[in-house]
Short mmCIF file of C-alpha atoms in Angstrom, two decimals:
data_model
loop_
_atom_site.label_atom_id
_atom_site.label_comp_id
_atom_site.label_asym_id
_atom_site.label_seq_id
_atom_site.Cartn_x
_atom_site.Cartn_y
_atom_site.Cartn_z
CA UNK A 1 16.96 -7.03 15.22
CA UNK A 2 16.35 -5.58 18.15
CA UNK A 3 15.75 -2.55 15.98
CA UNK A 4 13.40 -4.30 14.31
CA UNK A 5 11.44 -5.77 16.18
CA UNK A 6 11.62 -1.59 18.75
CA UNK A 7 10.47 -0.38 15.18
CA UNK A 8 7.43 -2.77 14.36
CA UNK A 9 6.40 -3.01 18.20
CA UNK A 10 6.01 1.52 17.32
CA UNK A 11 3.86 0.46 14.76
CA UNK A 12 1.31 -2.13 16.74
CA UNK A 13 0.80 -0.12 19.14
CA UNK A 14 0.36 3.25 16.48
CA UNK A 15 -2.40 1.31 14.66
CA UNK A 16 -3.69 -0.79 17.41
CA UNK A 17 -4.18 3.41 19.10
CA UNK A 18 -6.27 4.65 15.84
CA UNK A 19 -8.86 1.26 16.03
CA UNK A 20 -8.43 0.71 19.04
CA UNK A 21 -9.28 4.54 21.21
CA UNK A 22 -9.47 6.91 18.00
CA UNK A 23 -11.40 5.50 15.67
CA UNK A 24 -13.03 2.11 17.80
CA UNK A 25 -17.07 3.73 17.06
CA UNK A 26 -17.61 3.49 13.15
CA UNK A 27 -18.15 6.75 11.85
CA UNK A 28 -18.27 8.30 8.77
CA UNK A 29 -14.91 10.65 7.95
CA UNK A 30 -15.45 14.39 7.45
CA UNK A 31 -12.95 16.12 5.39
CA UNK A 32 -11.91 17.74 7.48
CA UNK A 33 -10.88 15.02 9.99
CA UNK A 34 -9.07 12.98 7.47
CA UNK A 35 -6.55 16.53 7.03
CA UNK A 36 -5.69 16.29 10.40
CA UNK A 37 -4.68 12.79 10.39
CA UNK A 38 -3.52 13.13 6.74
CA UNK A 39 -0.89 15.70 8.54
CA UNK A 40 0.05 14.04 12.06
CA UNK A 41 1.05 10.54 9.42
CA UNK A 42 3.27 12.65 7.65
CA UNK A 43 5.09 14.45 10.35
CA UNK A 44 5.49 11.05 12.09
CA UNK A 45 6.95 10.11 8.79
CA UNK A 46 8.70 13.17 8.61
CA UNK A 47 10.14 13.16 11.98
CA UNK A 48 11.85 9.41 11.31
CA UNK A 49 13.84 10.61 9.03
CA UNK A 50 15.77 12.21 12.06
CA UNK A 51 16.22 9.32 14.79
CA UNK A 52 17.73 8.41 10.64
CA UNK A 53 19.82 10.07 10.69
CA UNK A 54 21.25 9.95 14.34
CA UNK A 55 20.81 5.70 14.32
CA UNK A 56 23.04 5.73 11.89
CA UNK A 57 25.23 7.74 12.50
CA UNK A 58 26.10 7.08 15.54
CA UNK A 59 25.22 3.63 14.79
CA UNK A 60 22.42 2.73 17.12
CA UNK A 61 22.52 -0.85 18.07
CA UNK A 62 25.15 -2.01 15.25
CA UNK A 63 22.41 -1.01 12.48
CA UNK A 64 23.85 0.28 9.43
CA UNK A 65 26.84 -1.57 9.74
CA UNK A 66 28.41 -4.82 8.40
CA UNK A 67 29.17 -8.97 9.86
CA UNK A 68 32.81 -7.01 11.31
CA UNK A 69 31.55 -3.93 12.49
CA UNK A 70 32.09 -1.08 9.63
CA UNK A 71 30.03 1.21 7.76
CA UNK A 72 28.35 -0.63 5.82
CA UNK A 73 28.07 0.45 2.02
CA UNK A 74 24.83 0.37 0.02
CA UNK A 75 24.34 -2.34 -2.18
CA UNK A 76 22.65 -0.54 -5.25
CA UNK A 77 25.45 2.40 -4.83
CA UNK A 78 27.94 1.59 -2.95
CA UNK A 79 27.82 4.69 -0.39
CA UNK A 80 27.99 4.26 2.88
CA UNK A 81 25.00 4.03 5.26
CA UNK A 82 25.62 6.61 7.54
CA UNK A 83 23.23 9.81 8.47
CA UNK A 84 23.18 11.78 5.76
CA UNK A 85 22.88 9.60 3.23
CA UNK A 86 20.60 7.42 5.18
CA UNK A 87 18.93 9.92 5.52
CA UNK A 88 17.98 11.13 2.52
CA UNK A 89 17.22 7.92 1.24
CA UNK A 90 15.13 8.56 3.59
CA UNK A 91 13.09 10.61 2.39
CA UNK A 92 13.42 9.94 -1.46
CA UNK A 93 11.96 6.72 -0.19
CA UNK A 94 9.21 8.30 1.06
CA UNK A 95 8.26 10.00 -0.97
CA UNK A 96 8.42 8.16 -4.19
CA UNK A 97 6.01 5.86 -1.92
CA UNK A 98 4.06 8.40 -1.00
CA UNK A 99 3.26 9.49 -4.35
CA UNK A 100 2.58 6.51 -5.55
CA UNK A 101 0.48 4.61 -3.78
CA UNK A 102 -2.00 7.61 -4.74
CA UNK A 103 -3.09 5.55 -7.54
CA UNK A 104 -4.11 4.28 -5.02
CA UNK A 105 -6.69 6.17 -4.45
CA UNK A 106 -8.44 5.45 -7.99
CA UNK A 107 -8.55 1.52 -6.87
CA UNK A 108 -10.07 2.38 -3.98
CA UNK A 109 -12.54 4.24 -4.11
CA UNK A 110 -13.10 2.20 -7.52
CA UNK A 111 -14.41 -0.22 -5.05
CA UNK A 112 -15.65 1.78 -2.99
CA UNK A 113 -17.67 2.44 -5.12
CA UNK A 114 -19.12 -1.23 -7.02
CA UNK A 115 -19.58 -2.98 -3.46
CA UNK A 116 -21.23 0.00 -1.92
CA UNK A 117 -19.89 0.17 0.73
CA UNK A 118 -21.22 2.95 3.25
CA UNK A 119 -19.27 5.35 3.92
CA UNK A 120 -19.23 4.84 8.16
CA UNK A 121 -17.47 1.37 6.86
CA UNK A 122 -14.61 2.35 5.04
CA UNK A 123 -12.62 3.40 7.63
CA UNK A 124 -12.65 -0.69 8.78
CA UNK A 125 -11.91 -1.70 5.72
CA UNK A 126 -9.02 0.53 5.04
CA UNK A 127 -7.02 -0.86 8.33
CA UNK A 128 -6.80 -4.18 7.38
CA UNK A 129 -6.27 -3.49 4.38
CA UNK A 130 -3.33 -1.77 5.12
CA UNK A 131 -2.25 -4.05 7.33
CA UNK A 132 -2.07 -6.43 5.28
CA UNK A 133 -0.44 -4.22 2.86
CA UNK A 134 1.94 -3.74 5.21
CA UNK A 135 2.80 -7.63 6.09
CA UNK A 136 2.65 -8.12 2.14
CA UNK A 137 5.52 -5.00 1.13
CA UNK A 138 7.01 -6.63 4.45
CA UNK A 139 7.64 -10.04 2.65
CA UNK A 140 8.46 -8.70 -0.25
CA UNK A 141 11.48 -6.37 1.01
CA UNK A 142 13.02 -9.31 2.20
CA UNK A 143 12.77 -10.80 -0.46
CA UNK A 144 13.93 -8.43 -3.07
CA UNK A 145 16.79 -7.07 -0.79
CA UNK A 146 18.21 -10.84 -0.49
CA UNK A 147 17.80 -11.36 -4.32
CA UNK A 148 20.03 -8.19 -5.35
CA UNK A 149 22.47 -8.90 -2.23
CA UNK A 150 22.94 -12.59 -3.85
CA UNK A 151 22.31 -11.46 -7.93
CA UNK A 152 23.32 -8.25 -8.07
CA UNK A 153 22.22 -7.46 -11.63
CA UNK A 154 18.77 -8.16 -10.54
CA UNK A 155 19.03 -4.85 -10.22
CA UNK A 156 19.18 -3.91 -14.36
CA UNK A 157 15.89 -6.01 -14.09
CA UNK A 158 13.89 -3.31 -11.91
CA UNK A 159 15.69 -0.93 -13.49
CA UNK A 160 14.02 -1.94 -17.03
CA UNK A 161 10.63 -3.14 -15.37
CA UNK A 162 10.05 0.14 -14.12
CA UNK A 163 10.80 1.97 -17.36
CA UNK A 164 8.41 -0.43 -18.98
CA UNK A 165 6.11 0.15 -16.57
CA UNK A 166 6.58 4.03 -16.76
CA UNK A 167 6.14 3.94 -20.48
CA UNK A 168 2.29 1.87 -19.92
CA UNK A 169 0.96 3.97 -17.43
CA UNK A 170 1.96 6.78 -19.86
CA UNK A 171 0.86 6.36 -22.71
CA UNK A 172 -2.32 3.36 -22.32
CA UNK A 173 -5.80 4.16 -20.06
CA UNK A 174 -6.30 5.69 -17.09
CA UNK A 175 -9.57 3.24 -16.51
CA UNK A 176 -9.77 0.47 -14.26
CA UNK A 177 -9.86 -2.27 -14.74
CA UNK A 178 -14.46 -3.31 -13.29
CA UNK A 179 -13.99 -5.37 -10.10
CA UNK A 180 -17.29 -8.40 -11.33
CA UNK A 181 -14.94 -8.96 -13.49
CA UNK A 182 -11.49 -9.57 -11.50
CA UNK A 183 -10.46 -13.32 -11.04
CA UNK A 184 -10.15 -12.66 -6.95
CA UNK A 185 -14.01 -12.39 -7.35
CA UNK A 186 -15.34 -14.14 -9.23
CA UNK A 187 -12.88 -17.88 -7.43
CA UNK A 188 -14.08 -16.18 -3.78
CA UNK A 189 -17.92 -16.04 -4.32
CA UNK A 190 -17.83 -20.16 -6.72
CA UNK A 191 -15.50 -21.34 -3.18
CA UNK A 192 -17.94 -20.24 -0.12
CA UNK A 193 -20.49 -18.33 0.69
CA UNK A 194 -21.14 -14.51 0.17
CA UNK A 195 -23.96 -12.53 1.95
CA UNK A 196 -26.38 -10.55 0.02
CA UNK A 197 -26.64 -7.86 2.29
CA UNK A 198 -23.94 -5.98 5.28
CA UNK A 199 -24.14 -7.25 8.18
CA UNK A 200 -22.84 -3.62 10.26
CA UNK A 201 -19.02 -3.80 10.40
CA UNK A 202 -18.78 -7.50 10.14
CA UNK A 203 -17.04 -9.10 8.00
CA UNK A 204 -18.55 -12.88 7.94
CA UNK A 205 -21.59 -13.56 9.51
CA UNK A 206 -22.60 -17.62 10.59
CA UNK A 207 -25.63 -18.59 8.19
CA UNK A 208 -28.85 -20.17 10.46
CA UNK A 209 -29.14 -23.98 10.16
CA UNK A 210 -31.85 -24.17 7.43
CA UNK A 211 -35.02 -27.49 8.46
CA UNK A 212 -36.03 -28.48 5.04
CA UNK A 213 -38.63 -30.76 5.24
CA UNK A 214 -37.61 -35.14 4.03
CA UNK A 215 -37.90 -36.33 0.41
CA UNK A 216 -40.46 -38.69 -0.10
CA UNK A 217 -38.71 -41.45 1.01
CA UNK A 218 -37.84 -40.75 4.22
CA UNK A 219 -41.74 -40.40 5.82
CA UNK A 220 -44.04 -43.10 6.38
CA UNK A 221 -47.18 -43.44 6.54
CA UNK A 222 -49.64 -41.76 7.97
CA UNK A 223 -49.05 -41.01 12.02
CA UNK A 224 -45.96 -42.70 11.59
CA UNK A 225 -43.13 -40.21 13.33
CA UNK A 226 -40.95 -39.95 10.44
CA UNK A 227 -43.87 -38.82 8.37
CA UNK A 228 -43.16 -35.61 10.59
CA UNK A 229 -38.74 -36.21 9.94
CA UNK A 230 -36.72 -32.52 9.87
CA UNK A 231 -33.12 -32.57 7.85
CA UNK A 232 -30.42 -29.57 8.65
CA UNK A 233 -27.66 -27.98 7.38
CA UNK A 234 -25.11 -27.99 9.45
CA UNK A 235 -24.55 -23.78 10.93
CA UNK A 236 -21.44 -22.26 8.96
CA UNK A 237 -19.94 -18.36 8.48
CA UNK A 238 -20.05 -16.85 5.00
CA UNK A 239 -18.36 -13.82 4.13
CA UNK A 240 -20.08 -10.21 3.41
CA UNK A 241 -19.02 -7.38 0.49
CA UNK A 242 -17.41 -5.73 2.88
CA UNK A 243 -15.05 -8.85 3.02
CA UNK A 244 -14.87 -9.31 -0.56
CA UNK A 245 -14.16 -5.71 -1.41
CA UNK A 246 -11.70 -5.81 1.54
CA UNK A 247 -10.59 -8.60 -0.60
CA UNK A 248 -10.53 -6.49 -3.48
CA UNK A 249 -8.40 -4.01 -1.90
CA UNK A 250 -5.42 -6.21 -1.28
CA UNK A 251 -5.40 -8.24 -4.53
CA UNK A 252 -4.14 -4.83 -5.73
CA UNK A 253 -2.86 -3.54 -3.59
CA UNK A 254 -0.38 -6.75 -3.98
CA UNK A 255 -0.07 -5.54 -7.25
CA UNK A 256 0.90 -1.59 -6.91
CA UNK A 257 3.22 -3.14 -4.62
CA UNK A 258 5.08 -5.47 -8.23
CA UNK A 259 5.32 -1.28 -9.35
CA UNK A 260 6.40 0.13 -6.68
CA UNK A 261 8.97 -2.12 -5.10
CA UNK A 262 11.43 -2.37 -6.85
CA UNK A 263 10.50 2.23 -7.78
CA UNK A 264 12.06 2.23 -4.08
CA UNK A 265 15.27 -0.08 -4.76
CA UNK A 266 16.79 2.46 -7.20
CA UNK A 267 17.21 4.47 -3.70
CA UNK A 268 18.16 1.77 -1.38
CA UNK A 269 18.87 -1.44 -1.28
CA UNK A 270 19.33 -1.57 2.89
CA UNK A 271 15.69 -3.28 4.30
CA UNK A 272 15.60 -1.47 7.10
CA UNK A 273 15.18 2.28 4.93
CA UNK A 274 12.95 0.45 2.42
CA UNK A 275 10.78 -1.31 5.13
CA UNK A 276 10.43 2.33 7.14
CA UNK A 277 9.51 4.79 4.74
CA UNK A 278 7.03 1.92 2.85
CA UNK A 279 5.67 1.66 6.73
CA UNK A 280 4.92 5.32 7.03
CA UNK A 281 4.32 6.19 3.86
CA UNK A 282 1.32 3.54 3.40
CA UNK A 283 0.24 4.67 6.78
CA UNK A 284 -1.37 7.35 5.20
CA UNK A 285 -3.37 5.52 3.08
CA UNK A 286 -6.99 5.99 4.62
CA UNK A 287 -6.60 9.68 5.80
CA UNK A 288 -5.35 10.68 2.17
CA UNK A 289 -8.06 9.03 1.09
CA UNK A 290 -10.27 10.35 2.58
CA UNK A 291 -9.70 13.28 2.47
CA UNK A 292 -8.24 13.01 -1.10
CA UNK A 293 -11.54 10.51 -2.71
CA UNK A 294 -13.44 13.21 -3.31
CA UNK A 295 -10.94 15.62 -5.56
CA UNK A 296 -8.64 13.14 -8.28
CA UNK A 297 -10.60 13.84 -11.44
CA UNK A 298 -9.78 17.21 -10.98
CA UNK A 299 -5.88 16.42 -11.27
CA UNK A 300 -5.31 15.20 -14.82
CA UNK A 301 -2.14 15.11 -14.88
CA UNK A 302 -1.48 13.49 -11.81
CA UNK A 303 -1.18 9.76 -12.68
CA UNK A 304 1.55 11.06 -16.04
CA UNK A 305 3.28 13.13 -13.06
CA UNK A 306 3.54 10.00 -11.54
CA UNK A 307 4.40 7.92 -14.36
CA UNK A 308 7.91 9.79 -15.34
CA UNK A 309 8.44 9.14 -11.95
CA UNK A 310 8.58 5.99 -12.60
CA UNK A 311 11.31 6.66 -15.62
CA UNK A 312 13.44 8.67 -13.83
CA UNK A 313 14.19 5.82 -10.88
CA UNK A 314 14.42 3.30 -13.06
CA UNK A 315 16.79 5.24 -15.47
CA UNK A 316 18.47 5.15 -12.27
CA UNK A 317 18.99 2.04 -11.53
CA UNK A 318 19.73 0.92 -14.96
CA UNK A 319 22.84 4.10 -14.51
CA UNK A 320 23.58 4.38 -10.74
CA UNK A 321 27.43 4.20 -11.41
CA UNK A 322 26.81 6.27 -13.92
CA UNK A 323 24.91 8.89 -12.71
CA UNK A 324 27.25 8.52 -9.28
CA UNK A 325 30.64 10.10 -10.78
CA UNK A 326 28.69 12.84 -12.82
CA UNK A 327 26.67 14.46 -9.97
CA UNK A 328 29.20 13.52 -7.72
CA UNK A 329 28.07 12.15 -4.31
CA UNK A 330 25.33 14.95 -3.96
CA UNK A 331 23.18 12.47 -6.65
CA UNK A 332 20.48 11.78 -4.21
CA UNK A 333 19.47 14.56 -3.23
CA UNK A 334 19.34 15.22 -6.86
CA UNK A 335 16.59 13.09 -7.53
CA UNK A 336 14.92 13.76 -4.19
CA UNK A 337 14.70 17.58 -5.72
CA UNK A 338 13.81 15.87 -8.89
CA UNK A 339 11.19 13.91 -7.90
CA UNK A 340 9.65 16.67 -6.23
CA UNK A 341 9.62 19.67 -9.23
CA UNK A 342 7.91 16.93 -11.32
CA UNK A 343 4.51 16.08 -8.28
CA UNK A 344 4.33 19.75 -7.98
CA UNK A 345 4.98 20.58 -11.79
CA UNK A 346 1.21 17.41 -12.79
CA UNK A 347 0.01 19.73 -9.27
CA UNK A 348 0.22 22.26 -10.83
CA UNK A 349 -0.59 21.49 -14.52
CA UNK A 350 -4.10 20.36 -12.85
CA UNK A 351 -4.78 22.74 -10.55
CA UNK A 352 -3.95 25.20 -14.32
CA UNK A 353 -5.83 23.24 -16.80
CA UNK A 354 -8.57 21.22 -14.89
CA UNK A 355 -9.93 18.56 -16.70
CA UNK A 356 -13.20 20.23 -18.43
CA UNK A 357 -16.65 19.65 -16.80
CA UNK A 358 -19.64 17.02 -18.65
CA UNK A 359 -22.44 18.94 -19.76
CA UNK A 360 -25.26 19.06 -17.21
CA UNK A 361 -28.92 18.11 -18.42
CA UNK A 362 -30.60 20.74 -20.12
#
C-alpha cells in the first residue's frame, strides 16, 4: 500500500509542477516545446523501469510478494514477479499503451476543430482531460484485476475482444464520428445551460440575473408601485464550450480505455505494473498531441499497425500457456520485439509511401 501512495504522490507532484509552474500561463504550445516535453515524459517513463527492476528484484515494501511472503506469480502467465520479468512486462505494457494512445490524437484533433478551441487553451483542456482519464483507468484496472483474480477464464473474453477490435479497426473506415452527434453533448446541452462564447480559460461562468417586466396581471393602476415591478431570474452557472470539449474528450477516452486496458492484461495481471505503465504512457499524451497533431495524416499505415498490435496481443492472451512452452521464459521479450517491429513497419511504410496530397485549386 505504501508504494501505491508514494507513486500517486509522485504523479500529483509532477502534475502540480506541470500546470502550476511550467504551464501556469495559457499560451500556444510550439512544436519545439512539445518535442521537449515529449522527450522528458518518455525519459521519465523509461527511467521508471529501473525502479521497477530493483523494487521487484528486492521486493521493496513487499511488492511482488504474495500474502504468505513468497514471490508472487503473475495471474496471466504464472511467471514469478521478479526484477527482470517485471521490467519486461512494464516496458511492454508501456509501449502498447503509448502506441494505442496515439490513436487518441486523431480524435482530440477532431474535437478541438469542432469546438474551435483556441490554441492557447488546448493544453488546459488536455491537462484536466488526462487527469480524469487517469482516475477512470485506475478504476478500470482494479476492476479488471479483481475479475481476473476471481474468474481467470475472463482473460479469454478479453483476448477475443481484442482480436475483434483489431479486425474492426483494420477493415472499417478510419473516419471518426462527428462530435455534434455525440449523445453526451446532446444530453449536456439539454440538461445544463451552455454559453455560445468562450470566457478565457474558464470551464464555467456565472450567468448574471436577467430582469424581465412583470406580467400584465401583476400591474396595478397608474401610479401604483406595482406598475414598475420586475421579476428577477436567480443567478446560475453555465458551461462554456471549453467545458463541452473537455466532457467529450473524457467520454471518448473512456471508450478508448475499453480497448487499451484489456490489451495490457495480455501482458500482466499485476495491478501496479498495469497502472504505472498506463500512467506514464498517458502523461505524455498532451505534449505528443502538440508535436504530432499536424503530421498525423502523413502516417497512413499507423492505424493498420495499431490494429495488428491489438490482434497480436489478443492471440497472446488466448494462447499464453502455449507461447510460454514454445518460446521459453523469454516470450515476453519476443512480444515486445514484435510490437516494436509492427509499429516501426507502419511508420516506415507511411514515410516511404506517403498519402497523396489533394490537388489544389487551378
